Coordinates of C-alpha atoms in Angstrom, one line a residue:
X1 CA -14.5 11.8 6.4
X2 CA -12.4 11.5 2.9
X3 CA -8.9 11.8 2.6
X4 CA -7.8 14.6 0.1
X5 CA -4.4 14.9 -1.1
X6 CA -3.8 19.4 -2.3
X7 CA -1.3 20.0 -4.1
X8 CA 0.7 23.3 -4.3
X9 CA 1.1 23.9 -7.8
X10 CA 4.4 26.3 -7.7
X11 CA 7.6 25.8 -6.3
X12 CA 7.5 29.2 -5.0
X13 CA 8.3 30.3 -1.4
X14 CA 5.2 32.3 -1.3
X15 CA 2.2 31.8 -3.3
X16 CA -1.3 32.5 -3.3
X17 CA -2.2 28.8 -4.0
X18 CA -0.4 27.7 -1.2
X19 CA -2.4 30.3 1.1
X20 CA -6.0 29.5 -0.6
X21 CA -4.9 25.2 0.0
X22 CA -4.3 26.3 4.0
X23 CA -7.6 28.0 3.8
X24 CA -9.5 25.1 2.6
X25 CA -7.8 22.6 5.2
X26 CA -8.8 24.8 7.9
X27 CA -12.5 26.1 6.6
X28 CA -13.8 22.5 5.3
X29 CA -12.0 20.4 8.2
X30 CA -15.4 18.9 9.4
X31 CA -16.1 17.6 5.6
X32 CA -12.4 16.3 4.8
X33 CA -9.2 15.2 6.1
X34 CA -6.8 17.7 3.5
X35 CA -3.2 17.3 3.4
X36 CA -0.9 20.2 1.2
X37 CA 1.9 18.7 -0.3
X38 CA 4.4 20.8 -2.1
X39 CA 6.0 19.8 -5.2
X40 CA 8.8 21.7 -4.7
X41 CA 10.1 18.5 -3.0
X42 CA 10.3 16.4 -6.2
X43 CA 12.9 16.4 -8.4
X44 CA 12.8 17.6 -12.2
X45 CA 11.1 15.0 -14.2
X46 CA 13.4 13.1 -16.4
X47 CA 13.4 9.7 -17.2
X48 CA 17.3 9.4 -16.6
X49 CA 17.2 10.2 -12.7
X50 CA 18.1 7.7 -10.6
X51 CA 16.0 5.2 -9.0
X52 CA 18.1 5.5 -5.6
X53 CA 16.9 9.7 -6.3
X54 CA 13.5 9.0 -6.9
X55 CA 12.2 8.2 -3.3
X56 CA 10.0 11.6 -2.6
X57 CA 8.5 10.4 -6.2
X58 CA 7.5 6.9 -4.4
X59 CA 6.4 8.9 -1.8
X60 CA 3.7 11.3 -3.7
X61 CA 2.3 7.8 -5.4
X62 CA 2.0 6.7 -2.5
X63 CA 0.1 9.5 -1.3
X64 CA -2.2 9.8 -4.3
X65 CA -3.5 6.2 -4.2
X66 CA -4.5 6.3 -0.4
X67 CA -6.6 9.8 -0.9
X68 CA -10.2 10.0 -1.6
X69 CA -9.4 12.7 -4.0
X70 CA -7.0 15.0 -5.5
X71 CA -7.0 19.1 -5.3
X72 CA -5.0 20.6 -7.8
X73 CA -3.6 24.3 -7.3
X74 CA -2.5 25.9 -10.1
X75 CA -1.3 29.9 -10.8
X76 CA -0.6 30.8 -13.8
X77 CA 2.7 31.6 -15.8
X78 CA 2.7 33.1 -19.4
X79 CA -1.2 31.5 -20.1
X80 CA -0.3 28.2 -19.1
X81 CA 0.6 26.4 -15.8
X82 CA 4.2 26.2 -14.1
X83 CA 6.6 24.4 -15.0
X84 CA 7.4 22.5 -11.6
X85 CA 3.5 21.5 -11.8
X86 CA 4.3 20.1 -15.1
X87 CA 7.2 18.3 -14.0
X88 CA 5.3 16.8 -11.3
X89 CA 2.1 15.6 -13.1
X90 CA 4.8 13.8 -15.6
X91 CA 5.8 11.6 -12.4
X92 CA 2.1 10.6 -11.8
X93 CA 1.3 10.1 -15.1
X94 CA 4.6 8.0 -16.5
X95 CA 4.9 4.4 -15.8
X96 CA 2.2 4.7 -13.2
X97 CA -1.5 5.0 -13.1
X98 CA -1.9 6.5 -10.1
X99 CA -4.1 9.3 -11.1
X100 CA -6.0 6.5 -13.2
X101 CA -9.8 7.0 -12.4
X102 CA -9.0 8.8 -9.4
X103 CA -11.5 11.6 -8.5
X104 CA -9.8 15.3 -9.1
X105 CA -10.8 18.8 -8.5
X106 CA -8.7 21.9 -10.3
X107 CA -8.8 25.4 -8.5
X108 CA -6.3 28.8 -8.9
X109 CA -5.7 31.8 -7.6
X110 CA -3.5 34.6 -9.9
X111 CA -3.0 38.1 -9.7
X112 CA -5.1 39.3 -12.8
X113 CA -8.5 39.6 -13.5
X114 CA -8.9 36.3 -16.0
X115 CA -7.1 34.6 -12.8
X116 CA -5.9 31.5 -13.7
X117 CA -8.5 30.5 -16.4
X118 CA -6.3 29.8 -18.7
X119 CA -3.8 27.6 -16.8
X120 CA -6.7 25.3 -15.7
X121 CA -8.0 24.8 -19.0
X122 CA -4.5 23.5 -19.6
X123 CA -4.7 21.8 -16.3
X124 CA -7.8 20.3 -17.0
X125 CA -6.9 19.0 -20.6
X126 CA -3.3 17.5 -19.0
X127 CA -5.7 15.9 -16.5
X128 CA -7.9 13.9 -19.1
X129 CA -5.2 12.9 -21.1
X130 CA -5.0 9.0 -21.7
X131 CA -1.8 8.8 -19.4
X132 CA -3.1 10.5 -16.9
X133 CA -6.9 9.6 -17.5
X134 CA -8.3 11.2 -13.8
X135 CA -12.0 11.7 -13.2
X136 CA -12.1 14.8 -13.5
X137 CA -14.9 16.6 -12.1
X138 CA -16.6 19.0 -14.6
X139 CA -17.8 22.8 -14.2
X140 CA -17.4 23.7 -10.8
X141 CA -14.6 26.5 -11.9
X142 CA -12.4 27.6 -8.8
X143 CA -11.5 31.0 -10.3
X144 CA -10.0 34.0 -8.3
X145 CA -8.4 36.9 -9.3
X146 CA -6.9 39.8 -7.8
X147 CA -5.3 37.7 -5.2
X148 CA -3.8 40.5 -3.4
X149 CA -7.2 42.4 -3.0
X150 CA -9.5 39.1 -2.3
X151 CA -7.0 37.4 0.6
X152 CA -6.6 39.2 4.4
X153 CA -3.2 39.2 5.7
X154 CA -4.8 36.9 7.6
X155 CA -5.1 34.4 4.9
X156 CA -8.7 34.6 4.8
X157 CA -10.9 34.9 0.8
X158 CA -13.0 38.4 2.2
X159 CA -14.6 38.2 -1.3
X160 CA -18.0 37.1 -0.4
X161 CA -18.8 35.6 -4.0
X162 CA -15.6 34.1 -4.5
X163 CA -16.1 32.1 -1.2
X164 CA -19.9 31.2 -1.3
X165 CA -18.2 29.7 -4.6
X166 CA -15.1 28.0 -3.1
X167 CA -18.2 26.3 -0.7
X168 CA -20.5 25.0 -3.2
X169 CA -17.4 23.1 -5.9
X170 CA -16.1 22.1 -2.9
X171 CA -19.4 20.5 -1.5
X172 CA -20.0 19.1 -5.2
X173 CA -16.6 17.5 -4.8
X174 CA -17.4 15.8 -1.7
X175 CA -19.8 14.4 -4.0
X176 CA -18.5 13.5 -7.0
X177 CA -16.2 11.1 -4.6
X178 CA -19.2 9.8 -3.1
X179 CA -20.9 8.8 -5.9
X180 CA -17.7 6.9 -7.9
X181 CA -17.3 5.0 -4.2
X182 CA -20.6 4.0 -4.0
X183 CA -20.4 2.8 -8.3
X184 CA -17.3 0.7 -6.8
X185 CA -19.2 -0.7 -3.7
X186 CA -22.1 -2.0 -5.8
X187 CA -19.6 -3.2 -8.4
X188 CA -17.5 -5.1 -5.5
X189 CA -20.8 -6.6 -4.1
X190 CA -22.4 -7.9 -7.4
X191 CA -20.5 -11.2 -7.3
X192 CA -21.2 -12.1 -3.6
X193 CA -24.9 -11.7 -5.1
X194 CA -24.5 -14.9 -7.2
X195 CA -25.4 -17.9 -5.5
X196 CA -23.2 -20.1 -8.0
X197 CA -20.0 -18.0 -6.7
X198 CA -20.7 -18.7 -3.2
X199 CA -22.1 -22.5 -3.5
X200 CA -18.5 -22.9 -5.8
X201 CA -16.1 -25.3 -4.9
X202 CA -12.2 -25.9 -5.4
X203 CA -11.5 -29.9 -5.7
X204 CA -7.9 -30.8 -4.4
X205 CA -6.1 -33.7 -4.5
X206 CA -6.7 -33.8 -1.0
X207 CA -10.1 -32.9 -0.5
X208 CA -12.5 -30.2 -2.0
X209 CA -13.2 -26.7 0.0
X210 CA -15.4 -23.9 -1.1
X211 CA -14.9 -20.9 -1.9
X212 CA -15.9 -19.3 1.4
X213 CA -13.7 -21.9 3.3
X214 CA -10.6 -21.0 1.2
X215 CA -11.1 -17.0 1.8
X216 CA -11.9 -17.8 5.5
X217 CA -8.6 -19.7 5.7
X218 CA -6.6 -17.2 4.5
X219 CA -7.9 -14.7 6.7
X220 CA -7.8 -16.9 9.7
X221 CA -3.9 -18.5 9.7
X222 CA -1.8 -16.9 11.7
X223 CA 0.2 -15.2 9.2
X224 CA -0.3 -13.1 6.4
X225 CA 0.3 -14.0 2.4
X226 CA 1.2 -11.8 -0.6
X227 CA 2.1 -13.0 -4.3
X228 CA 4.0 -11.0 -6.7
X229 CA 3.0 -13.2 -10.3
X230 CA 5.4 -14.4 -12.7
X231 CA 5.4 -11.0 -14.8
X232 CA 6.4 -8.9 -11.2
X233 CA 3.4 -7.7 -10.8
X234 CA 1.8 -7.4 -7.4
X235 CA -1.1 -10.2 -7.6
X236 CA -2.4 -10.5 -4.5
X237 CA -2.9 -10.0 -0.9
X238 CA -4.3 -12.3 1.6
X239 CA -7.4 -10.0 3.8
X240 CA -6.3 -10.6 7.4
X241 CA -7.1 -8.5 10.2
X242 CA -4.2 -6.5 11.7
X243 CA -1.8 -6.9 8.7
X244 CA 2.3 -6.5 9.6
X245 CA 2.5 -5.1 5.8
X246 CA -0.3 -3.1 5.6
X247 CA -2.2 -3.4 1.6
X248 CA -4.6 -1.8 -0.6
X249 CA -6.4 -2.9 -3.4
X250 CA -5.0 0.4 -5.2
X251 CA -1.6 -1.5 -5.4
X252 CA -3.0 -4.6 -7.0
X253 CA -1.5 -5.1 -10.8
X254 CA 1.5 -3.0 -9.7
X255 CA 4.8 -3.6 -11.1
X256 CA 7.3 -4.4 -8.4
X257 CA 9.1 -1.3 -9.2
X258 CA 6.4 1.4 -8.7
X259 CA 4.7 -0.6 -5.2
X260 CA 7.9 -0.5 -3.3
X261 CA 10.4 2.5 -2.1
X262 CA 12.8 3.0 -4.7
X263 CA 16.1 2.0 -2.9
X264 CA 14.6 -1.4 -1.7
X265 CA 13.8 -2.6 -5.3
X266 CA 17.2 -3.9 -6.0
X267 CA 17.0 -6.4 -2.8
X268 CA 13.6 -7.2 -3.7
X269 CA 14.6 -7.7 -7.9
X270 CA 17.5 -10.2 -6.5
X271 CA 15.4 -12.2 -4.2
X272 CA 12.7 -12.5 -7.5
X273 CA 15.6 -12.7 -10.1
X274 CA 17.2 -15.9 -7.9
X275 CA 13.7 -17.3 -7.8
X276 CA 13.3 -17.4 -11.8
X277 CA 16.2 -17.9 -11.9
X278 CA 16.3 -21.6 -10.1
X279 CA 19.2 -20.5 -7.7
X280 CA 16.9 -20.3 -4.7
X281 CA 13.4 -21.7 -3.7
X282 CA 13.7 -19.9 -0.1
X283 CA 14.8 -16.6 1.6
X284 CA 14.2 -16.1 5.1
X285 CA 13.8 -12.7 7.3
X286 CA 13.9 -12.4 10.6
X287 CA 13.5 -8.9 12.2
X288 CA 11.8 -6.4 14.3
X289 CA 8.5 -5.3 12.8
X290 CA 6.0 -2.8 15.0
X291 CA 7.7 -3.4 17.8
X292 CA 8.0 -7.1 18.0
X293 CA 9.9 -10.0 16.6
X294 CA 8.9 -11.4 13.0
X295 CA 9.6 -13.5 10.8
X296 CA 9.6 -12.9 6.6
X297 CA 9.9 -16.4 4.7
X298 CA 9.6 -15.5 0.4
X299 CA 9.1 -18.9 -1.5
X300 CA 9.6 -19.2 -4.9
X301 CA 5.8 -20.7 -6.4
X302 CA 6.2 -23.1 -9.2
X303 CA 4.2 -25.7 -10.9
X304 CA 4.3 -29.1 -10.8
X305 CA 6.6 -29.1 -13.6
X306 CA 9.1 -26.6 -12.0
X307 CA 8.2 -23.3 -13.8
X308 CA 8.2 -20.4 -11.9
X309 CA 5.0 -18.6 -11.3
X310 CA 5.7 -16.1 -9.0
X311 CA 6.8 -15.1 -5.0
X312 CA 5.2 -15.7 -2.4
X313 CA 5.8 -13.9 0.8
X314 CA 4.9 -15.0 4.1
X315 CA 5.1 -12.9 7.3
X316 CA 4.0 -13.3 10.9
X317 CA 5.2 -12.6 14.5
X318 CA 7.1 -15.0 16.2
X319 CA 7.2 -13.4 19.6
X320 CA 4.2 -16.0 20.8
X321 CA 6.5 -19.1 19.3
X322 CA 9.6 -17.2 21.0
X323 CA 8.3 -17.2 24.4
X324 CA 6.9 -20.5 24.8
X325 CA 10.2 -21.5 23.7
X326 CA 12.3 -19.4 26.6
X327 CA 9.6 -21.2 29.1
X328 CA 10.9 -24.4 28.0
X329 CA 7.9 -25.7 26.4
X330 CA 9.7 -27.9 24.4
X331 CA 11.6 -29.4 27.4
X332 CA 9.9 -31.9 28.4
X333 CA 9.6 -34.3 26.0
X334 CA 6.6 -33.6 23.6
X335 CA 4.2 -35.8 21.4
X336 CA 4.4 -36.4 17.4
X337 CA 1.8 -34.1 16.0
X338 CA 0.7 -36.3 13.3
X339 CA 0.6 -39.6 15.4
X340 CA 0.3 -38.3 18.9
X341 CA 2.6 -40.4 19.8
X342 CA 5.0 -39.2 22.9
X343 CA 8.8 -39.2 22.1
X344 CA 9.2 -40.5 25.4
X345 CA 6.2 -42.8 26.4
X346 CA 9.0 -44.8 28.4
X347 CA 8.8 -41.6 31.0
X348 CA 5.9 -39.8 30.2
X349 CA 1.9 -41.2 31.1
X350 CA -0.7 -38.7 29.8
X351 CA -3.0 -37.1 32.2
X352 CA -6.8 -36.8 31.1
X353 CA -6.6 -33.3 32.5
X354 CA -4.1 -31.8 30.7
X355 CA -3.9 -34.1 27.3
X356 CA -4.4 -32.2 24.3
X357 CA -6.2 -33.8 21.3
X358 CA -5.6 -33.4 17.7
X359 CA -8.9 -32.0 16.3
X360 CA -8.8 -33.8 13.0
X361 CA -7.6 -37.2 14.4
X362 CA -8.2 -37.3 17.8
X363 CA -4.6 -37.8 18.9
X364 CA -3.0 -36.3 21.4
X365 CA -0.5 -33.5 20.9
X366 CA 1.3 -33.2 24.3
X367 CA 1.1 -35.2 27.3
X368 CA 3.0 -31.9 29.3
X369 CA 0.7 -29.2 31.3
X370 CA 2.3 -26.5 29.1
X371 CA -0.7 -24.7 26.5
X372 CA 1.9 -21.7 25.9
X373 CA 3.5 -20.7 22.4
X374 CA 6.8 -19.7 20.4
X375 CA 9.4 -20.1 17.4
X376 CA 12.5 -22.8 17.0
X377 CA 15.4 -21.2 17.6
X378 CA 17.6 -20.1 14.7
X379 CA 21.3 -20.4 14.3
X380 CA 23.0 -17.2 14.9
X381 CA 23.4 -15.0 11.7
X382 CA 27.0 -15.0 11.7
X383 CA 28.0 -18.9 11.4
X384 CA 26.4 -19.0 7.7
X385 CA 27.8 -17.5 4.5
X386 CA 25.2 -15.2 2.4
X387 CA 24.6 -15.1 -0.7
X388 CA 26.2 -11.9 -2.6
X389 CA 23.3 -11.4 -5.1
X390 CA 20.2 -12.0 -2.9
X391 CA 21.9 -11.4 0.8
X392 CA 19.9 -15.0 1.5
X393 CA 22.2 -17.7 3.8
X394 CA 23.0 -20.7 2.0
X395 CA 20.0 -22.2 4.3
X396 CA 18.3 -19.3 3.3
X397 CA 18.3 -17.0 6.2
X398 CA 19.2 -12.8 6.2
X399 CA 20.8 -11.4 8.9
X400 CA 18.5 -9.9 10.8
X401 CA 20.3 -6.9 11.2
X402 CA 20.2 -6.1 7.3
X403 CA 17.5 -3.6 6.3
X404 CA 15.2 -6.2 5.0
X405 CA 12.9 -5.0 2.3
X406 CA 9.2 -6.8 1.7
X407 CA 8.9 -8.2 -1.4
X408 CA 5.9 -7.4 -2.7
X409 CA 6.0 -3.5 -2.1
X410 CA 9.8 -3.9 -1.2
X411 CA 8.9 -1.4 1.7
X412 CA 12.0 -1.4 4.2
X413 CA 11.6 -2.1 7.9
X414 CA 13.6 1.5 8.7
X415 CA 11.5 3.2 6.3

């Protein structure tokens, strides 16, 4: 089922667009999933309004990249559209590219008997623009007039022709989608077609892997990798099942400041800025994500000369590390993981039944009965000073009380 984003195209407490949006939710709920957003929650574009203000603005983008496709509902005012609708296309279409190939539909609804035909030639041109630069889908003109003669108190279009026509631009819609997702599916799939892509290897210093190996790796460690590059853009993500911070490929090439709520991007700029800056290589979260403990570790990536190419962020739950740790699992007296050698072979004989072996040498990891897991435990938050600019511990560590922010969409944990 796709995932359409409507929006209300008047900041007016009752309009006829708003009523002909609730109509299409309800009447075309077995072909889409349509949310109505109104626009009256945005504030008046202007380039000078705070970031800290601008957090219902994240919010639409937000919204737009995760739909299928966008319905625009526009009256119209004086031959052209409102000016709220104006003011909110200008936040889609300004430092963003949101709306950038994304499928879009214009319909109206106006008192007169032109209803809003000229507003969504306006509409439609807006739409096309290069900042904007939608795909907008041609013909299929959403045109009624007369609203108060055509609508039941209700909330139901009686007009027989207007609705056979609300079906079929709707149903062309659906399909217009459809056929730019299945252009992106064959697109996505043509290099997995190459055999030199997937016969490719990576040599290493310490070995070579393929390329299959190195995407399987990612998605198999048990935590999950992002990378905002040396320019703040967001780079990449690794593709692991059952993400903490959940991704989308529609946030790839981002600048840090439009793929993050706006009152998390100073944290986030601070961890970056201390990173380029060569004040910190490290800044550790720890903190309760989806219901469980995690931990958040940012690196700062740099070559082997010491230039910085970007962050890396790292982010996993700790509560399997955590517990083996309450259990004692460490207790006992445990082997060295890279010889297998026990810390206390004095006390401790190995048992064939419950020795653990290393897989790539053979030694063993543990001569203790104990196959649990866990994390180390920390210091408490409050015997380290933090940092004033980043809020990072001089060991690198964040309360975890603060409202941490992720650094790649700078998304806060409260949010």
């Amino acid at each position: 089922m796709k995932k359409i984003l409507a929006l209300v195209g008047t900041n007016a407490n009752f309009s006829y667009n708003r009523l002909l949006l609730k109509l299409m939710k309800k009447h075309f709920k077995q072909m889409a999933d349509i949310e109505i957003y109104e626009i009256s929650k945005l504030p008046a574009f202007s380039v000078d309004v705070p970031l800290e203000e601008q957090t219902e603005v994240w919010k639409l983008k937000q919204k737009v990249k995760a739909a299928d496709g966008v319905i625009f509902s526009t009256p119209e005012y004086d031959h052209g559209i409102p000016a709220a609708l104006k003011s909110a296309v200008e936040w889609l279409s300004y430092h963003t590219t949101v709306l950038k190939k994304k499928p879009v539909m214009v319909v109206g609804v106006s008192y007169g008997r032109q209803a809003s035909a000229r507003s969504q030639v306006q509409m439609r041109q807006i739409l096309i623009s290069p900042d904007c630069d939608a795909n907008l889908m041609p013909g299929n003109e959403v045109l009624i007039g007369g609203a108060t003669h055509v609508f039941s108190k209700d909330g139901r279009l009686i007009n027989a022709e207007m609705r056979d026509n609300l079906e079929e631009c709707f149903t062309h819609f659906i399909e217009y989608i459809q056929l730019f997702e299945n252009a992106d599916e064959e697109e996505v799939k043509m290099p997995i077609k190459q055999p030199r892509i997937s016969e490719a290897y990576i040599k290493f210093p310490t070995g070579r892997l393929s390329l299959k190996e190195v995407q399987q790796i990612f998605s198999t460690i048990p935590f999950e990798i992002d990378l905002i590059d040396s320019t703040d853009h967001f780079a990449w993500y690794s593709d692991k099942p059952n993400r903490e911070h959940v991704r989308d490929v529609a946030s790839l090439g981002e600048p840090v400041t439009e793929c993050h709520p706006p009152k998390a991007v100073p944290a986030v700029m601070a961890i970056i800025n201390s990173f380029r800056d060569g004040k910190r290589d490290v800044v550790t979260r720890p903190l309760w994500m989806n219901g469980h403990r995690s931990l958040i570790q940012y690196y700062a990536l740099r070559d082997i000369d010491g230039h910085y190419l970007g962050t890396i962020e790292f982010t996993g739950s700790v509560e399997y590390i955590l517990n083996l740790f309450e259990k004692g699992a460490w207790d006992k007296g445990g082997t060295d993981a890279s010889t297998g050698a026990s810390k206390h072979e004095d006390t401790a004989e190995a048992s064939d039944d419950n020795e653990v072996a290393d897989a790539s040498t053979g030694a063993s990891e543990s001569s203790d009965d104990s196959m649990e897991t866990t994390t180390a435990a920390s210091e408490p938050a409050g015997t380290e000073e933090t940092d004033a600019d980043t809020g990072a511990s001089e060991s690198g560590s964040v309360d975890a009380d603060d409202e941490a922010a992720d650094a790649t969409t700078g998304a806060s944990e409260e949010e």
